[in-house]
PDB file of C-alpha atoms in Angstrom:
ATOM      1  CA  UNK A  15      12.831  17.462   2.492  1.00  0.00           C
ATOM      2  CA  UNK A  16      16.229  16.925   1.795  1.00  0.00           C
ATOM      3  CA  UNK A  17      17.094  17.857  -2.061  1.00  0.00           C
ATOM      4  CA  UNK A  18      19.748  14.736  -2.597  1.00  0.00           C
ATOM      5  CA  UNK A  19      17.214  12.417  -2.424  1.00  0.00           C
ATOM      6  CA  UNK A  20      17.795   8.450  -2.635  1.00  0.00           C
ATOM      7  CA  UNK A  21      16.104   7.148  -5.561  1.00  0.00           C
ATOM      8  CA  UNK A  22      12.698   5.419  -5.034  1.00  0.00           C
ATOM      9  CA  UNK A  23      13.190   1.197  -5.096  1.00  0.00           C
ATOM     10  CA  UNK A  24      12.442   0.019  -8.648  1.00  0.00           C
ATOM     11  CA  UNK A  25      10.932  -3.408 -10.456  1.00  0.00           C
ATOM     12  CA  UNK A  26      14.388  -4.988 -10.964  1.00  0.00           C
ATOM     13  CA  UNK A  27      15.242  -4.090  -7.065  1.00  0.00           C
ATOM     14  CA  UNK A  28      11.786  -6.503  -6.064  1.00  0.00           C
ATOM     15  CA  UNK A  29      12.087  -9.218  -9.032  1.00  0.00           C
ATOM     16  CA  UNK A  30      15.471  -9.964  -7.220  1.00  0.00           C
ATOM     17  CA  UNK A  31      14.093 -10.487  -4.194  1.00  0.00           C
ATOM     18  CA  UNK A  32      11.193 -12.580  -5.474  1.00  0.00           C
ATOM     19  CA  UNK A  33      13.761 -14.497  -7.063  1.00  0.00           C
ATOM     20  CA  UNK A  34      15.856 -15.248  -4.072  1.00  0.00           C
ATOM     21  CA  UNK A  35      13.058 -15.939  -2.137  1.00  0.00           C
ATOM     22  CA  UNK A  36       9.657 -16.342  -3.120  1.00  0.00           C
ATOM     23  CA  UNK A  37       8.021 -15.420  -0.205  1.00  0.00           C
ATOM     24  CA  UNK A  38      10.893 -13.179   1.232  1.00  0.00           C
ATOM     25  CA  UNK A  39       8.394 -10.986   4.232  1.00  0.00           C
ATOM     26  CA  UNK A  40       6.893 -14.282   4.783  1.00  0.00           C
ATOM     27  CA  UNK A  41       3.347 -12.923   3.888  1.00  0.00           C
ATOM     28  CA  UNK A  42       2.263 -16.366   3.490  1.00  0.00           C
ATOM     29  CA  UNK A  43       3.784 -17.631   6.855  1.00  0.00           C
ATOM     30  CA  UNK A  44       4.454 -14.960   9.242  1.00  0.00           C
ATOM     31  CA  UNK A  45       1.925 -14.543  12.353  1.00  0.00           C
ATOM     32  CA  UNK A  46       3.012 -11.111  12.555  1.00  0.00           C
ATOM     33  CA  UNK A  47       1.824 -10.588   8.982  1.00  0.00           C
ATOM     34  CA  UNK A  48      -1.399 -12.333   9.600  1.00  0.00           C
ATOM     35  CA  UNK A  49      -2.524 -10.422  12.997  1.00  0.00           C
ATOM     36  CA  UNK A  50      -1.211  -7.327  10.899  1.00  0.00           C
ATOM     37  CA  UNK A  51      -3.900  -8.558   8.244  1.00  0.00           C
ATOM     38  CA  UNK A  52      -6.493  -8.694  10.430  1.00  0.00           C
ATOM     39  CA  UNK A  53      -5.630  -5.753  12.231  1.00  0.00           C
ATOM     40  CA  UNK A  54      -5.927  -3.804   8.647  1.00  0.00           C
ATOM     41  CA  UNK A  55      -9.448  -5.208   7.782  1.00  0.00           C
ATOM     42  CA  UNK A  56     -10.594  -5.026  11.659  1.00  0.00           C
ATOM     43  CA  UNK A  57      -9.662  -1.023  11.077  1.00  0.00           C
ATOM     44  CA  UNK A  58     -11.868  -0.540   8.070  1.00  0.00           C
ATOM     45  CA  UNK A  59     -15.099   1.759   8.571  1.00  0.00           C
ATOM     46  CA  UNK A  60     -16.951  -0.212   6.197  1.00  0.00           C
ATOM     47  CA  UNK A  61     -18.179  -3.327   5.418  1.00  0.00           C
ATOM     48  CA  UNK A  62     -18.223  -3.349   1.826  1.00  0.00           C
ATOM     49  CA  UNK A  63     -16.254  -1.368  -1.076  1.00  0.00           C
ATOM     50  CA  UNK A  64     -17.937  -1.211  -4.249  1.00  0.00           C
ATOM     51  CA  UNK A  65     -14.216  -0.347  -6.041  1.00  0.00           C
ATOM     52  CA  UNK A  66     -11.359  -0.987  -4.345  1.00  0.00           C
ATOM     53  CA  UNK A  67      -7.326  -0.377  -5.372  1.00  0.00           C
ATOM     54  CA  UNK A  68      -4.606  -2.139  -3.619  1.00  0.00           C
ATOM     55  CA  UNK A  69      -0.779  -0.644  -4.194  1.00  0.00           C
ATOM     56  CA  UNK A  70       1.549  -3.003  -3.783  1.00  0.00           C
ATOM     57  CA  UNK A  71      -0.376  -6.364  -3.687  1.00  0.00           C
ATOM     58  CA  UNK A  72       2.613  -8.460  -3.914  1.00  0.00           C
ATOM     59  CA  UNK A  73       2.095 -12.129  -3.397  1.00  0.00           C
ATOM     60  CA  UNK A  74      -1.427 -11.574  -3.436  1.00  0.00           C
ATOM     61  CA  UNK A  75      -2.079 -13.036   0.274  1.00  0.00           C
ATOM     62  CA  UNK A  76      -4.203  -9.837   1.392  1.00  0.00           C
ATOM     63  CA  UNK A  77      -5.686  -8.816  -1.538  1.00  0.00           C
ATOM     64  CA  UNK A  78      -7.698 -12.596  -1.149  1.00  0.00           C
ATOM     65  CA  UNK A  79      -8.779 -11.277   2.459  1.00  0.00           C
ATOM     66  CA  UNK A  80      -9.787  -7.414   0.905  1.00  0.00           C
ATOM     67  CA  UNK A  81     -11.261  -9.092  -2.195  1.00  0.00           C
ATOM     68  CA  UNK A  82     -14.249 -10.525   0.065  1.00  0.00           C
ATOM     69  CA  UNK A  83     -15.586  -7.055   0.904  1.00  0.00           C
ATOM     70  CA  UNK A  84     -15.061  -5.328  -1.920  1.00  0.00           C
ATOM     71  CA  UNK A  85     -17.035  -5.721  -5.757  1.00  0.00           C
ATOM     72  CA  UNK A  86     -13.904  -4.961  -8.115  1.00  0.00           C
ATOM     73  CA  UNK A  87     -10.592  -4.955  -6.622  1.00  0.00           C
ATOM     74  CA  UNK A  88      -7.597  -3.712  -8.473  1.00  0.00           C
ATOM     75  CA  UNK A  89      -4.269  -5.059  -7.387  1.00  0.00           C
ATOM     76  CA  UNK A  90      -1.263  -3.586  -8.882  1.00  0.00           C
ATOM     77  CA  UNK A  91       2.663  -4.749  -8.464  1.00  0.00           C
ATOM     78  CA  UNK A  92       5.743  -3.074  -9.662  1.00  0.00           C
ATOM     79  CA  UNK A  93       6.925  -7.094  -9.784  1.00  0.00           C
ATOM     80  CA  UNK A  94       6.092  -9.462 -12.400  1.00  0.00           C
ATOM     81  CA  UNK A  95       7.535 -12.082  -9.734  1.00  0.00           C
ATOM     82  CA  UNK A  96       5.024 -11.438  -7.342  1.00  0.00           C
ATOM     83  CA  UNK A  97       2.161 -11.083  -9.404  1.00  0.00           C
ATOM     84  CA  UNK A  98       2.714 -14.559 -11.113  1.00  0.00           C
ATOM     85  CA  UNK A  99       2.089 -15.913  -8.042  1.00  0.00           C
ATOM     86  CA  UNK A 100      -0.771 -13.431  -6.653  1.00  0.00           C
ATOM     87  CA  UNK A 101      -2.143 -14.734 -10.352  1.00  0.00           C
ATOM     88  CA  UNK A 102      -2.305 -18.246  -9.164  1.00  0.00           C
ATOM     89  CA  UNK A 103      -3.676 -17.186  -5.544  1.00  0.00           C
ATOM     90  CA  UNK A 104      -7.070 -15.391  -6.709  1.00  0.00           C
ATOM     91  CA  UNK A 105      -7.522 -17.182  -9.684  1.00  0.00           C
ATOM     92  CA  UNK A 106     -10.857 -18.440  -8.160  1.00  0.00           C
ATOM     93  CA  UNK A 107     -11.983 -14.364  -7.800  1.00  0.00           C
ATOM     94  CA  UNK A 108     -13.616 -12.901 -10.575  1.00  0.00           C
ATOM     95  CA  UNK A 109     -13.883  -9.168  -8.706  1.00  0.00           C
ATOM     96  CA  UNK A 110     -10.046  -9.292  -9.063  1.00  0.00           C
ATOM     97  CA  UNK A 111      -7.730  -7.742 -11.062  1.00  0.00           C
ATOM     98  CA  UNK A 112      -4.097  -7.773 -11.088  1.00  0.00           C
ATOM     99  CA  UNK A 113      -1.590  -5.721 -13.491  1.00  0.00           C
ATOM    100  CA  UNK A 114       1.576  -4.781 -13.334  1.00  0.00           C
ATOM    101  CA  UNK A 115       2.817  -0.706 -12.994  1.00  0.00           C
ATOM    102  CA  UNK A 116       5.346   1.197 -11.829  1.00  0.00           C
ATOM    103  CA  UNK A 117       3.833   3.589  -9.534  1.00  0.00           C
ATOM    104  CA  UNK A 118       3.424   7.178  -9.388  1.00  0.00           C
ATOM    105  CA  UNK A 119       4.535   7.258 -13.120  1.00  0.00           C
ATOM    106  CA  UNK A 120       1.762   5.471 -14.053  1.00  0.00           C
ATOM    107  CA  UNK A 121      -1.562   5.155 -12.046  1.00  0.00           C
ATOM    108  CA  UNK A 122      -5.167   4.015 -12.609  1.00  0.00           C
ATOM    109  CA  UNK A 123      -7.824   6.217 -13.181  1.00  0.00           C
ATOM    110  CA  UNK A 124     -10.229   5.585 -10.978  1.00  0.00           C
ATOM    111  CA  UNK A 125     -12.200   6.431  -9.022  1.00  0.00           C
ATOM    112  CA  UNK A 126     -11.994   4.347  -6.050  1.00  0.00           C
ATOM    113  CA  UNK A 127     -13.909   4.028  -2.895  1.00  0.00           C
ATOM    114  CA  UNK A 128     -10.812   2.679  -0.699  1.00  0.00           C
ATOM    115  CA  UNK A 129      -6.948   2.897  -1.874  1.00  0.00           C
ATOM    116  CA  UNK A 130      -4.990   0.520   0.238  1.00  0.00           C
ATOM    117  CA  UNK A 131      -1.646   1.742   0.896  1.00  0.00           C
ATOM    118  CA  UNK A 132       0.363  -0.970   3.015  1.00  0.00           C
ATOM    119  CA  UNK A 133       3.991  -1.666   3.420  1.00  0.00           C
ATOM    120  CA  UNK A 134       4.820   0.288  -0.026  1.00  0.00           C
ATOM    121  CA  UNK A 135       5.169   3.974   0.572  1.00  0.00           C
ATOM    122  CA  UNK A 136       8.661   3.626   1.926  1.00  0.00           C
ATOM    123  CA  UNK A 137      10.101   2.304  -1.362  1.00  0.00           C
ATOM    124  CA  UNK A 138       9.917   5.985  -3.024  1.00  0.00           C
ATOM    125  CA  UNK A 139      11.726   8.880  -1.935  1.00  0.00           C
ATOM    126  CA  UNK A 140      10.004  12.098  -1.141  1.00  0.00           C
ATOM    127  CA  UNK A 141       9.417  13.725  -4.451  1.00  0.00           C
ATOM    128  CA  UNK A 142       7.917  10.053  -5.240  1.00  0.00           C
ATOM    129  CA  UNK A 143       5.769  10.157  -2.447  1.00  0.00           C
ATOM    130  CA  UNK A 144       4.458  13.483  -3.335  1.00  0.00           C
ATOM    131  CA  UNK A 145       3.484  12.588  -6.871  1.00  0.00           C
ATOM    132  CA  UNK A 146       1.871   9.351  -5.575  1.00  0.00           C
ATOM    133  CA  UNK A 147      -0.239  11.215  -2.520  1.00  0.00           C
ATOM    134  CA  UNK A 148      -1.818  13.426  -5.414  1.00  0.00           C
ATOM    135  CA  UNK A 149      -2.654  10.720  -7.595  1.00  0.00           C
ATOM    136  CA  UNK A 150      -4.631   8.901  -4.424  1.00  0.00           C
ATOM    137  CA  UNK A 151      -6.122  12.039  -3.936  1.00  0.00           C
ATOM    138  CA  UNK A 152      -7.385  12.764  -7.232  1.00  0.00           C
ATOM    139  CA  UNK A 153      -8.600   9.147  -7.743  1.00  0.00           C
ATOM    140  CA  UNK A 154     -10.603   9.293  -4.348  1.00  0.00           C
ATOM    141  CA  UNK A 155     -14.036  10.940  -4.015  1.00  0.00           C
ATOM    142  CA  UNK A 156     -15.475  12.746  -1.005  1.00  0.00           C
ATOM    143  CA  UNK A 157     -16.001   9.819   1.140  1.00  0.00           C
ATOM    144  CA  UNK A 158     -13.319   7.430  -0.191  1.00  0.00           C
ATOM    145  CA  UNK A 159     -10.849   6.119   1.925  1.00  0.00           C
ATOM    146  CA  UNK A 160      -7.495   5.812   2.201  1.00  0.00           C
ATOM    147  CA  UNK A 161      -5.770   2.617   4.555  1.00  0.00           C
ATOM    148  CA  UNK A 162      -2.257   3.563   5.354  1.00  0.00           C
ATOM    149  CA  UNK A 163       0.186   0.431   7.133  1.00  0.00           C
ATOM    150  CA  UNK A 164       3.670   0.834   7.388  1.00  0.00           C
ATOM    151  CA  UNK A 165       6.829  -0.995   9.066  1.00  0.00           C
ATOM    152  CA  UNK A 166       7.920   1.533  11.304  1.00  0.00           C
ATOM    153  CA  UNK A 167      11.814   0.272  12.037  1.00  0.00           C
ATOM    154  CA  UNK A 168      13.814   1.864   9.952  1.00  0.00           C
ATOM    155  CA  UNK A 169      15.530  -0.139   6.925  1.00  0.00           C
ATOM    156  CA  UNK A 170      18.831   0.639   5.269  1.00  0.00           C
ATOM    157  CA  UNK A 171      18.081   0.420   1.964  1.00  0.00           C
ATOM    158  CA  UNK A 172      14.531   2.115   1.670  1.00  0.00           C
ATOM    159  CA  UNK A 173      14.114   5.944   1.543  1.00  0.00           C
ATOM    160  CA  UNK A 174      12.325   6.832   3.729  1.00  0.00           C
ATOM    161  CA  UNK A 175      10.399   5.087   7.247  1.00  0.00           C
ATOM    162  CA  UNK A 176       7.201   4.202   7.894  1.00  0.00           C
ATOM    163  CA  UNK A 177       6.666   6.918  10.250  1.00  0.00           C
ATOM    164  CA  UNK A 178       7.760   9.353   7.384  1.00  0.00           C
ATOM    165  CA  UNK A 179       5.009   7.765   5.133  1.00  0.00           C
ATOM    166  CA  UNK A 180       2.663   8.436   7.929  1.00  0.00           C
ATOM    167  CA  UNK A 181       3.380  11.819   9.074  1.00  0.00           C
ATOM    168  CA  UNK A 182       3.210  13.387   5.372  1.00  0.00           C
ATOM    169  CA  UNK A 183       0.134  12.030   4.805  1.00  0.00           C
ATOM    170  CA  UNK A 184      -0.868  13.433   8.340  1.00  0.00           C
ATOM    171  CA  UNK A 185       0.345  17.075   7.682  1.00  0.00           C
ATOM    172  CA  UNK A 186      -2.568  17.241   4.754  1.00  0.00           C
ATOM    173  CA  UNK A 187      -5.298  16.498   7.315  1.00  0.00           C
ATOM    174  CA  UNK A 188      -7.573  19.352   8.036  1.00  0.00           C
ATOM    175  CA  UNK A 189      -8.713  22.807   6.875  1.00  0.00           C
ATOM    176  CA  UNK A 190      -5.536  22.810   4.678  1.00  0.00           C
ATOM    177  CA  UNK A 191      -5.773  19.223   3.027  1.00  0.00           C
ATOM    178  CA  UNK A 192      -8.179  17.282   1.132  1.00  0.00           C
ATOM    179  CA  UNK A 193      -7.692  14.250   4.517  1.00  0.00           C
ATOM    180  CA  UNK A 194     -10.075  13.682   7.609  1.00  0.00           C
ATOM    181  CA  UNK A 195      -8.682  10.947  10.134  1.00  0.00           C
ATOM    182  CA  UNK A 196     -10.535   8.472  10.890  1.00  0.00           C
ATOM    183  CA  UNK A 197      -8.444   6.695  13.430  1.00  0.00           C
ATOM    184  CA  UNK A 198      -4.834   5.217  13.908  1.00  0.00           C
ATOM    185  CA  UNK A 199      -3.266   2.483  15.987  1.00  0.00           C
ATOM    186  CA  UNK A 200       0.454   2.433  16.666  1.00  0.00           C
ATOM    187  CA  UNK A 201       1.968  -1.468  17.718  1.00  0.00           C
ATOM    188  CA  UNK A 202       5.296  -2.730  18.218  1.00  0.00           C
ATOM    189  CA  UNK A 203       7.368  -3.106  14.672  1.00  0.00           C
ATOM    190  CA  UNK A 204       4.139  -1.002  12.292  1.00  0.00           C
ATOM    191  CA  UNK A 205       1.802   1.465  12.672  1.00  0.00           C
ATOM    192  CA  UNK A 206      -1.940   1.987  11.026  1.00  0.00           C
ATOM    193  CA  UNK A 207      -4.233   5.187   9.660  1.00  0.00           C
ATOM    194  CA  UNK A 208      -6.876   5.520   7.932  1.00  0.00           C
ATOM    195  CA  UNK A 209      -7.852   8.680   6.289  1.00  0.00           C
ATOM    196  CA  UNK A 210     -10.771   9.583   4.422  1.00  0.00           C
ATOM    197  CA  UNK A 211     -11.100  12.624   1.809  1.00  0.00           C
ATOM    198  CA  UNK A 212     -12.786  15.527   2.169  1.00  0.00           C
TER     199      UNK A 212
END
């Protein structure tokens, strides 16, 4: 890990975005987001999630697909932006909940049956990571799961890859870390795990 880190991608970095485009990944749009969408739920083990937490719900297009299968779903948003209009999107669904926080320095309690990590991880740098990775950890019990998606091109102005999201997550499978894998899928322009504590 390299000690001059970048710094990880703060709220004022996404509120700009949001307010130069309100859809600016084209989550509501984009047929690659949607078969990536599907692709996510397709890869879940289970049917139903009694408590669910989604980091990074942004617009709030996916957490109105994850909200059908779970019974309380937590969707948090370092973007007030966003979350205005992910607000508006599941207004009609009680089980959800939407706050704002600025992730790892603050995180829910818990616990969780599945943690949905999906095109977020890259926005911190490595110590960032780190702190976050132990916080899903402790918030999991034996059993829970964790749903990892990532963008794997690499992006000049995010710290690390998807790949690099991946592959520390990865290292702590096994006798050594608290991480089974369940199963992975690698396509074009993102790649998928999902991991499941010990």
């Amino acid at each position: 890990m390299n000690e001059n880190q970048p710094d990880s991608l703060n709220g004022k970095y996404f509120d700009d975005v949001y307010q130069a485009n309100s859809d600016p990944w084209g989550f509501e749009t984009s047929p690659y987001e949607h078969a990536k969408y599907a692709a996510s739920l397709g890869a879940l083990p289970r049917t139903h999630y009694p408590r669910a937490f989604e980091i990074g719900c942004s617009l709030g297009v996916f957490t109105a697909q994850l909200a059908q299968r779970c019974d309380h779903l937590l969707g948090v948003d370092v973007s007030a932006e966003a979350l205005a209009q992910a607000r508006r999107r599941c207004a009609d669904l009680p089980q959800v909940t939407l706050q704002q926080m600025q992730l790892p320095d603050e995180f829910p309690q818990g616990p969780f049956d599945l943690i949905t990590l999906c095109e977020v991880g890259y926005y911190w740098n490595f110590a960032d990571l780190a702190r976050a990775a132990d916080c899903i950890a402790g918030t999991l019990p034996a059993g829970g799961q964790l749903l990892l998606v990532h963008w794997t091109p690499p992006v000049h102005d995010y710290p690390l890859t998807g790949d690099e999201v991946h592959e520390f997550f990865l290292q702590k499978v096994g006798n050594k870390g608290p991480w089974t894998h369940l199963g992975g899928q690698r396509h074009p322009q993102y790649r998928l795990d999902v991991l499941e504590k010990r």
